[in-house]
């Protein structure tokens, strides 16, 4: 799978923070049951790498990747844990080199046209617009489509059930990302049914 194929794998990529490794597999299964198959487990908790490992081993229908990657070392650790793709809030030359040589789908974060062009120079034509709502949202992506027609985006940051469809209708949006599918209260309360319902609603947005 390449990065463009990753963007079309699921209309919504949940941005997941896992505090408790024991919940990771059930959470992943709840999302898959609702039709969401690409899961971004962020490196924002101590449990992240173990969670990636557990999902990779026990939820074969999920495509698990790593998010919030800032350094080559973090990318390497996540790949060893079994991450199939990577996502970053930005891009540095060191990270670009590491991601390129890792040969996995990788979405660098961009927020300006110059950053999008620099990431494209490194070979990343599928990118994460971050933080999407704060930097211009759907209007920005619409404006970029003219001068940057070959770039595809996964906007994240401030996206929810109420505004996701507007992004998904754009020709340069492959999928959207967000944390709204995994509310911390539902995860802490192990309310997997609520998460499956949110996943089903998210999939319906794309239709
Ligand atoms: C990300 O890392 O992609 C964002 O923090 C997700 O943003 P959200 O919490 O506003 O969905």
Coordinates of N, CA and C and ligand atoms in Angstrom, one line a residue:
X1 N 0.8 -1.2 0.0 CA 0.0 0.0 0.0 C 0.9 1.3 0.0
X2 N 0.5 2.2 -0.8 CA 1.2 3.5 -0.8 C 0.4 4.5 0.0
X3 N 0.9 5.7 0.2 CA 0.2 6.7 1.0 C -1.1 7.1 0.4
X4 N -1.2 7.2 -0.9 CA -2.5 7.6 -1.5 C -3.5 6.5 -1.3
X5 N -3.1 5.3 -1.4 CA -4.0 4.2 -1.1 C -4.5 4.2 0.4
X6 N -3.5 4.6 1.3 CA -3.9 4.7 2.7 C -5.0 5.7 2.9
X7 N -5.0 6.8 2.1 CA -6.0 7.9 2.3 C -7.4 7.3 1.8
X8 N -7.4 6.4 0.9 CA -8.7 5.9 0.5 C -9.1 4.6 1.2
X9 N -8.4 4.2 2.2 CA -8.7 3.0 2.9 C -9.9 3.1 3.8
X10 N -10.1 4.3 4.5 CA -11.2 4.5 5.4 C -11.5 6.0 5.3
X11 N -12.7 6.4 5.2 CA -13.0 7.9 5.1 C -12.6 8.7 6.3
X12 N -12.5 8.0 7.4 CA -12.1 8.7 8.6 C -11.0 7.9 9.3
X13 N -9.9 8.6 9.6 CA -8.8 8.0 10.4 C -8.9 8.4 11.8
X14 N -9.3 7.6 12.7 CA -9.3 8.0 14.1 C -7.9 8.3 14.7
X15 N -7.8 9.4 15.3 CA -6.6 9.8 16.0 C -6.8 9.3 17.5
X16 N -6.0 8.3 17.8 CA -6.3 7.6 19.1 C -5.2 7.8 20.1
X17 N -5.6 8.1 21.3 CA -4.7 8.1 22.5 C -5.0 7.0 23.4
X18 N -4.2 6.0 23.5 CA -4.5 4.9 24.4 C -3.7 5.0 25.7
X19 N -4.4 5.1 26.8 CA -3.8 5.2 28.1 C -3.6 3.8 28.7
X20 N -4.4 2.8 28.3 CA -4.4 1.5 28.9 C -4.2 0.4 27.8
X21 N -3.1 -0.2 27.8 CA -2.9 -1.2 26.7 C -4.0 -2.3 26.7
X22 N -4.5 -2.6 27.9 CA -5.5 -3.6 27.9 C -6.8 -3.3 27.1
X23 N -7.0 -2.0 26.9 CA -8.2 -1.6 26.1 C -7.9 -1.5 24.6
X24 N -6.7 -1.6 24.2 CA -6.3 -1.3 22.8 C -7.0 -2.2 21.8
X25 N -7.0 -3.5 22.1 CA -7.6 -4.5 21.2 C -9.1 -4.3 21.1
X26 N -9.8 -4.2 22.2 CA -11.2 -4.0 22.2 C -11.6 -2.7 21.4
X27 N -10.8 -1.6 21.7 CA -11.1 -0.4 21.0 C -10.9 -0.5 19.5
X28 N -9.9 -1.2 19.1 CA -9.7 -1.4 17.6 C -10.8 -2.2 17.1
X29 N -11.2 -3.3 17.8 CA -12.3 -4.1 17.3 C -13.6 -3.3 17.1
X30 N -13.8 -2.4 18.1 CA -15.1 -1.6 18.1 C -15.1 -0.7 16.8
X31 N -13.9 -0.1 16.5 CA -13.8 0.7 15.3 C -14.0 -0.1 14.0
X32 N -13.3 -1.2 14.0 CA -13.4 -2.1 12.8 C -14.9 -2.5 12.6
X33 N -15.5 -2.9 13.7 CA -16.9 -3.3 13.6 C -17.8 -2.2 13.0
X34 N -17.4 -0.9 13.2 CA -18.2 0.2 12.6 C -17.7 0.6 11.2
X35 N -16.7 -0.2 10.7 CA -16.3 0.1 9.3 C -15.0 0.9 9.2
X36 N -14.4 1.2 10.3 CA -13.2 2.0 10.3 C -12.0 1.1 10.4
X37 N -11.1 1.1 9.4 CA -10.1 0.1 9.4 C -8.7 0.7 9.5
X38 N -8.5 2.0 9.2 CA -7.2 2.6 9.4 C -7.2 3.3 10.8
X39 N -6.2 2.9 11.6 CA -6.2 3.4 13.0 C -4.9 4.1 13.3
X40 N -4.9 5.4 13.7 CA -3.7 6.1 14.0 C -3.5 6.1 15.5
X41 N -2.6 5.3 16.0 CA -2.3 5.3 17.5 C -1.2 6.3 17.7
X42 N -1.5 7.4 18.5 CA -0.5 8.5 18.6 C 0.5 8.1 19.7
X43 N 1.7 8.7 19.6 CA 2.7 8.5 20.6 C 2.5 9.6 21.7
X44 N 1.3 9.7 22.2 CA 1.1 10.7 23.2 C 0.8 10.0 24.6
X45 N 1.1 8.7 24.7 CA 0.9 8.0 25.9 C 2.0 6.9 26.0
X46 N 2.3 6.5 27.2 CA 3.3 5.5 27.4 C 2.9 4.2 26.9
X47 N 1.6 4.0 26.7 CA 1.1 2.7 26.3 C 1.1 2.5 24.8
X48 N 1.4 3.6 24.0 CA 1.2 3.6 22.6 C 1.9 2.4 21.8
X49 N 3.2 2.2 22.1 CA 3.8 1.1 21.4 C 3.3 -0.2 21.7
X50 N 3.0 -0.5 22.9 CA 2.4 -1.8 23.3 C 1.0 -1.9 22.6
X51 N 0.3 -0.8 22.6 CA -1.1 -0.8 21.9 C -0.9 -1.2 20.4
X52 N 0.0 -0.6 19.8 CA 0.3 -0.9 18.4 C 0.6 -2.3 18.2
X53 N 1.4 -2.9 19.0 CA 1.8 -4.3 18.9 C 0.6 -5.2 19.1
X54 N -0.2 -4.9 20.1 CA -1.4 -5.7 20.4 C -2.4 -5.7 19.3
X55 N -2.6 -4.5 18.7 CA -3.6 -4.4 17.6 C -3.1 -5.1 16.4
X56 N -1.8 -4.9 16.1 CA -1.2 -5.6 14.9 C -1.3 -7.1 15.1
X57 N -1.1 -7.6 16.3 CA -1.2 -9.1 16.5 C -2.6 -9.6 16.6
X58 N -3.5 -8.9 17.1 CA -4.8 -9.5 17.4 C -6.0 -8.9 16.6
X59 N -5.8 -7.9 15.8 CA -6.9 -7.4 15.0 C -6.5 -7.3 13.6
X60 N -6.5 -8.5 12.9 CA -6.0 -8.5 11.6 C -6.7 -7.6 10.5
X61 N -8.0 -7.3 10.8 CA -8.7 -6.4 9.9 C -8.4 -5.0 10.0
X62 N -7.6 -4.6 11.1 CA -7.2 -3.2 11.2 C -5.9 -3.0 10.6
X63 N -5.7 -1.8 10.1 CA -4.4 -1.3 9.6 C -3.9 -0.3 10.6
X64 N -3.0 -0.7 11.4 CA -2.6 0.2 12.5 C -1.3 1.0 12.1
X65 N -1.4 2.3 12.4 CA -0.2 3.1 12.1 C 0.1 3.9 13.4
X66 N 1.2 4.7 13.3 CA 1.6 5.5 14.4 C 1.5 7.0 14.1
X67 N 1.0 7.7 15.1 CA 0.8 9.2 14.9 C 1.7 9.9 15.8
X68 N 1.7 11.3 15.6 CA 2.5 12.2 16.4 C 4.0 11.8 16.4
X69 N 4.5 11.3 15.2 CA 5.9 10.9 15.1 C 6.7 12.2 14.9
X70 N 7.7 12.4 15.7 CA 8.5 13.7 15.5 C 9.9 13.4 15.2
X71 N 10.4 12.1 15.5 CA 11.8 11.8 15.3 C 12.0 10.5 14.6
X72 N 13.2 10.3 13.9 CA 13.5 9.0 13.3 C 13.4 7.9 14.3
X73 N 13.9 8.1 15.5 CA 13.9 7.1 16.6 C 12.5 6.6 16.9
X74 N 11.6 7.6 17.0 CA 10.2 7.2 17.3 C 9.6 6.4 16.2
X75 N 9.9 6.8 14.9 CA 9.4 6.1 13.8 C 10.0 4.6 13.8
X76 N 11.2 4.5 14.1 CA 11.9 3.2 14.2 C 11.2 2.3 15.2
X77 N 11.0 2.9 16.4 CA 10.4 2.1 17.5 C 9.0 1.6 17.1
X78 N 8.2 2.5 16.5 CA 6.9 2.2 16.1 C 6.9 1.1 15.0
X79 N 7.8 1.2 14.1 CA 7.9 0.1 13.0 C 8.2 -1.2 13.6
X80 N 9.1 -1.2 14.6 CA 9.4 -2.5 15.3 C 8.2 -3.0 16.1
X81 N 7.3 -2.1 16.5 CA 6.1 -2.6 17.2 C 5.1 -3.1 16.2
X82 N 5.3 -2.8 15.0 CA 4.3 -3.3 14.0 C 3.5 -2.2 13.2
X83 N 3.8 -1.0 13.4 CA 3.0 0.1 12.7 C 3.2 -0.1 11.2
X84 N 2.1 0.1 10.5 CA 2.1 -0.1 9.0 C 2.2 1.2 8.3
X85 N 2.0 2.3 9.0 CA 2.1 3.6 8.4 C 2.4 4.7 9.5
X86 N 2.8 5.8 9.1 CA 3.2 6.9 10.0 C 2.6 8.2 9.7
X87 N 2.3 9.0 10.7 CA 1.7 10.3 10.5 C 2.5 11.3 11.5
X88 N 2.7 12.5 11.0 CA 3.4 13.5 11.8 C 2.7 14.8 11.8
X89 N 2.8 15.6 12.9 CA 2.2 16.9 12.8 C 3.0 17.9 12.0
X90 N 4.2 17.5 11.6 CA 5.0 18.4 10.7 C 6.0 17.5 9.9
X91 N 7.1 18.1 9.5 CA 8.2 17.4 8.8 C 9.5 18.1 9.1
X92 N 10.5 17.3 9.4 CA 11.9 17.8 9.5 C 12.7 17.0 8.4
X93 N 13.9 17.5 8.0 CA 14.7 16.8 7.1 C 15.1 15.4 7.6
X94 N 15.4 15.3 8.9 CA 15.7 14.0 9.4 C 14.6 13.0 9.4
X95 N 13.4 13.5 9.7 CA 12.2 12.6 9.7 C 11.9 12.2 8.2
X96 N 12.0 13.2 7.3 CA 11.7 12.9 5.9 C 12.6 11.8 5.4
X97 N 13.9 11.9 5.7 CA 14.8 10.9 5.3 C 14.5 9.5 5.9
X98 N 14.2 9.5 7.2 CA 13.9 8.2 7.8 C 12.6 7.6 7.3
X99 N 11.6 8.5 7.0 CA 10.3 7.9 6.5 C 10.5 7.4 5.1
X100 N 11.3 8.1 4.3 CA 11.5 7.7 3.0 C 12.2 6.3 2.9
X101 N 13.2 6.2 3.8 CA 13.9 4.9 3.7 C 13.2 3.8 4.4
X102 N 12.2 4.1 5.3 CA 11.4 3.1 5.9 C 10.5 2.4 4.8
X103 N 10.1 3.2 3.8 CA 9.3 2.6 2.7 C 7.9 2.3 3.1
X104 N 7.4 3.0 4.2 CA 6.0 2.8 4.6 C 5.2 4.0 4.1
X105 N 3.9 4.0 4.0 CA 3.1 5.2 3.8 C 3.3 6.1 4.9
X106 N 3.6 7.4 4.6 CA 3.9 8.4 5.6 C 3.2 9.7 5.3
X107 N 2.5 10.2 6.2 CA 1.8 11.5 6.0 C 2.4 12.6 6.8
X108 N 3.2 13.5 6.2 CA 3.8 14.6 7.0 C 2.8 15.7 7.2
X109 N 2.9 16.4 8.3 CA 1.9 17.4 8.6 C 2.4 18.7 7.9
X110 N 1.4 19.4 7.3 CA 1.7 20.7 6.6 C 0.6 21.7 7.0
X111 N 1.0 23.0 7.0 CA 0.0 24.0 7.3 C 0.0 25.2 6.3
X112 N 1.0 25.2 5.4 CA 1.1 26.3 4.5 C 1.5 25.7 3.1
X113 N 1.3 26.5 2.1 CA 1.6 26.0 0.7 C 3.1 25.7 0.6
X114 N 3.9 26.5 1.2 CA 5.4 26.2 1.1 C 5.7 24.9 1.8
X115 N 5.1 24.6 2.9 CA 5.4 23.3 3.6 C 4.9 22.2 2.7
X116 N 3.7 22.4 2.1 CA 3.2 21.3 1.2 C 4.1 21.1 0.1
X117 N 4.7 22.1 -0.5 CA 5.6 22.0 -1.6 C 6.9 21.3 -1.2
X118 N 7.4 21.7 0.0 CA 8.6 21.1 0.5 C 8.4 19.6 0.8
X119 N 7.3 19.2 1.4 CA 7.0 17.8 1.6 C 6.9 17.1 0.3
X120 N 6.3 17.7 -0.7 CA 6.2 17.1 -2.1 C 7.6 16.9 -2.7
X121 N 8.5 17.8 -2.4 CA 9.9 17.7 -2.9 C 10.5 16.5 -2.3
X122 N 10.2 16.1 -1.1 CA 10.7 14.9 -0.5 C 10.0 13.7 -1.0
X123 N 9.0 13.9 -1.8 CA 8.3 12.7 -2.4 C 7.0 12.4 -1.7
X124 N 6.5 13.2 -0.7 CA 5.3 12.9 0.0 C 4.2 13.7 -0.7
X125 N 3.4 13.1 -1.5 CA 2.3 13.7 -2.2 C 1.0 13.5 -1.5
X126 N 0.9 12.7 -0.5 CA -0.2 12.6 0.4 C 0.2 13.2 1.8
X127 N -0.5 14.1 2.2 CA -0.1 14.9 3.4 C -1.2 15.1 4.4
X128 N -0.8 15.4 5.6 CA -1.8 15.7 6.6 C -1.9 17.3 6.8
X129 N -3.1 17.9 6.6 CA -3.2 19.3 6.9 C -3.5 19.4 8.3
X130 N -2.6 20.1 9.1 CA -2.8 20.2 10.5 C -2.3 21.6 11.0
X131 N -3.0 22.1 12.0 CA -4.4 21.8 12.5 C -5.4 22.4 11.5
X132 N -6.2 21.5 10.9 CA -7.0 21.9 9.7 C -7.9 23.1 10.0
X133 N -8.7 23.0 11.0 CA -9.7 24.1 11.2 C -9.0 25.4 11.5
X134 N -7.9 25.3 12.3 CA -7.2 26.5 12.7 C -6.5 27.3 11.6
X135 N -6.1 26.5 10.6 CA -5.3 27.1 9.5 C -6.1 27.5 8.2
X136 N -7.4 27.3 8.3 CA -8.2 27.6 7.1 C -9.2 26.6 6.6
X137 N -9.0 25.4 7.1 CA -10.0 24.4 6.9 C -10.3 24.1 5.4
X138 N -11.6 23.8 5.2 CA -12.0 23.4 3.8 C -11.7 24.5 2.8
X139 N -11.9 25.7 3.2 CA -11.6 26.8 2.2 C -10.2 26.8 1.8
X140 N -9.3 26.5 2.7 CA -7.8 26.5 2.4 C -7.6 25.4 1.4
X141 N -8.1 24.2 1.6 CA -7.9 23.1 0.7 C -8.5 23.3 -0.6
X142 N -9.6 24.0 -0.7 CA -10.2 24.3 -1.9 C -9.3 25.2 -2.7
X143 N -8.7 26.2 -2.0 CA -7.8 27.2 -2.7 C -6.5 26.5 -3.2
X144 N -6.1 25.5 -2.4 CA -4.8 24.8 -2.8 C -5.0 23.9 -4.0
X145 N -6.2 23.5 -4.3 CA -6.4 22.5 -5.3 C -6.0 23.0 -6.7
X146 N -6.1 24.4 -6.9 CA -5.7 25.0 -8.2 C -4.2 24.9 -8.4
X147 N -3.4 25.5 -7.5 CA -2.0 25.5 -7.7 C -1.3 24.1 -7.3
X148 N -1.9 23.3 -6.5 CA -1.2 22.1 -6.0 C -2.1 20.9 -6.4
X149 N -2.5 20.7 -7.6 CA -3.5 19.7 -8.0 C -3.1 18.2 -7.7
X150 N -1.8 18.0 -7.7 CA -1.3 16.6 -7.5 C -1.2 16.2 -6.1
X151 N -1.5 17.1 -5.1 CA -1.4 16.7 -3.7 C -2.7 16.3 -3.1
X152 N -2.7 15.3 -2.3 CA -3.9 14.8 -1.6 C -3.7 15.0 -0.1
X153 N -4.8 15.2 0.6 CA -4.7 15.6 2.0 C -5.6 14.7 2.9
X154 N -5.1 14.5 4.1 CA -5.9 14.1 5.2 C -5.9 15.2 6.3
X155 N -7.0 16.1 6.2 CA -7.0 17.2 7.2 C -7.3 16.6 8.6
X156 N -6.7 17.1 9.6 CA -7.1 16.8 11.0 C -6.9 18.0 11.9
X157 N -7.6 18.0 13.0 CA -7.5 19.1 13.9 C -8.8 19.9 13.8
X158 N -9.7 19.7 14.8 CA -10.9 20.4 14.8 C -12.0 19.8 13.9
X159 N -11.8 18.6 13.4 CA -12.8 18.0 12.6 C -13.7 17.1 13.4
X160 N -15.0 17.1 13.1 CA -16.0 16.3 13.8 C -17.1 15.9 12.9
X161 N -18.1 15.2 13.4 CA -19.2 14.7 12.6 C -19.9 15.8 11.9
X162 N -19.9 17.0 12.5 CA -20.6 18.1 11.9 C -19.9 18.8 10.7
X163 N -18.6 18.7 10.6 CA -17.9 19.4 9.5 C -17.1 18.4 8.6
X164 N -17.1 17.1 8.9 CA -16.3 16.2 8.1 C -16.8 16.0 6.7
X165 N -18.1 16.0 6.5 CA -18.6 15.8 5.1 C -18.2 16.9 4.2
X166 N -18.1 18.1 4.7 CA -17.6 19.3 3.8 C -16.2 19.0 3.3
X167 N -15.4 18.4 4.1 CA -14.0 18.1 3.7 C -14.0 17.0 2.7
X168 N -14.8 15.9 3.1 CA -14.7 14.7 2.3 C -15.3 15.0 0.8
X169 N -16.0 16.0 0.7 CA -16.5 16.3 -0.7 C -15.5 17.0 -1.6
X170 N -14.4 17.4 -1.0 CA -13.3 18.1 -1.8 C -12.5 17.1 -2.6
X171 N -12.1 17.5 -3.8 CA -11.4 16.5 -4.7 C -10.0 16.2 -4.2
X172 N -9.4 17.1 -3.3 CA -8.0 16.8 -2.8 C -8.0 16.3 -1.4
X173 N -9.2 15.8 -0.9 CA -9.2 15.1 0.4 C -9.5 13.6 0.2
X174 N -8.6 12.8 0.7 CA -8.8 11.4 0.6 C -9.5 10.8 1.8
X175 N -9.2 11.4 3.0 CA -9.9 11.0 4.2 C -9.7 12.2 5.2
X176 N -10.4 12.1 6.3 CA -10.2 13.1 7.4 C -9.7 12.4 8.6
X177 N -9.0 13.1 9.5 CA -8.6 12.5 10.8 C -9.2 13.2 11.9
X178 N -9.4 12.5 13.1 CA -9.9 13.2 14.2 C -10.0 12.3 15.4
X179 N -10.2 12.9 16.6 CA -10.2 12.2 17.8 C -11.7 12.0 18.2
X180 N -12.7 12.5 17.4 CA -14.0 12.4 17.9 C -14.6 11.0 17.9
X181 N -14.0 10.1 17.2 CA -14.5 8.7 17.3 C -14.2 8.0 18.6
X182 N -13.2 8.5 19.3 CA -12.8 7.8 20.5 C -12.8 8.7 21.7
X183 N -14.0 9.2 22.1 CA -14.0 10.1 23.2 C -13.4 9.4 24.5
X184 N -12.6 10.2 25.2 CA -11.9 9.6 26.3 C -12.8 9.0 27.4
X185 N -14.0 9.6 27.5 CA -14.9 9.0 28.5 C -15.4 7.6 28.1
X186 N -15.7 7.5 26.8 CA -16.2 6.2 26.3 C -15.1 5.1 26.3
X187 N -13.9 5.6 26.1 CA -12.7 4.6 26.1 C -12.5 4.2 27.6
X188 N -12.5 5.2 28.5 CA -12.2 4.8 29.9 C -13.3 4.0 30.4
X189 N -14.6 4.2 30.0 CA -15.7 3.4 30.4 C -15.9 2.1 29.7
X190 N -15.0 1.8 28.7 CA -15.1 0.6 27.9 C -16.4 0.5 27.2
X191 N -16.9 1.6 26.7 CA -18.2 1.6 26.1 C -18.0 1.4 24.6
X192 N -17.7 0.2 24.2 CA -17.3 -0.2 22.8 C -18.5 0.0 21.9
X193 N -19.7 -0.2 22.4 CA -20.8 0.0 21.5 C -20.9 1.4 21.0
X194 N -20.7 2.4 22.0 CA -20.8 3.8 21.6 C -19.7 4.1 20.5
X195 N -18.6 3.5 20.6 CA -17.5 3.8 19.7 C -17.8 3.1 18.3
X196 N -18.4 2.0 18.3 CA -18.9 1.4 17.0 C -19.9 2.3 16.4
X197 N -20.8 2.8 17.2 CA -21.9 3.7 16.6 C -21.2 4.9 16.0
X198 N -20.3 5.5 16.7 CA -19.6 6.7 16.1 C -18.8 6.4 14.8
X199 N -18.3 5.2 14.8 CA -17.6 4.7 13.6 C -18.6 4.5 12.4
X200 N -19.7 3.9 12.7 CA -20.7 3.8 11.7 C -21.2 5.1 11.1
X201 N -21.4 6.1 12.1 CA -21.9 7.4 11.6 C -20.8 8.1 10.8
X202 N -19.5 7.9 11.1 CA -18.4 8.5 10.4 C -18.4 7.9 9.0
X203 N -18.6 6.6 8.9 CA -18.5 6.0 7.5 C -19.7 6.5 6.7
X204 N -20.8 6.7 7.3 CA -22.0 7.1 6.6 C -21.8 8.5 6.0
X205 N -20.9 9.3 6.6 CA -20.7 10.7 6.2 C -20.1 10.7 4.8
X206 N -19.3 9.7 4.5 CA -18.6 9.7 3.2 C -19.5 9.3 2.0
X207 N -20.7 8.8 2.3 CA -21.6 8.2 1.3 C -22.4 9.3 0.6
Ligands
LIG1 C1 -4.2 15.3 15.5 O1 -3.2 15.1 16.0 O2 -4.4 14.9 14.3 C2 -5.2 16.2 16.1 O3 -4.8 16.4 17.4 C3 -6.6 15.6 16.1 O4 -7.3 16.7 16.3 P1 -8.7 16.7 17.1 O5 -8.5 16.2 18.5 O6 -9.2 18.1 17.0 O7 -9.6 15.7 16.3

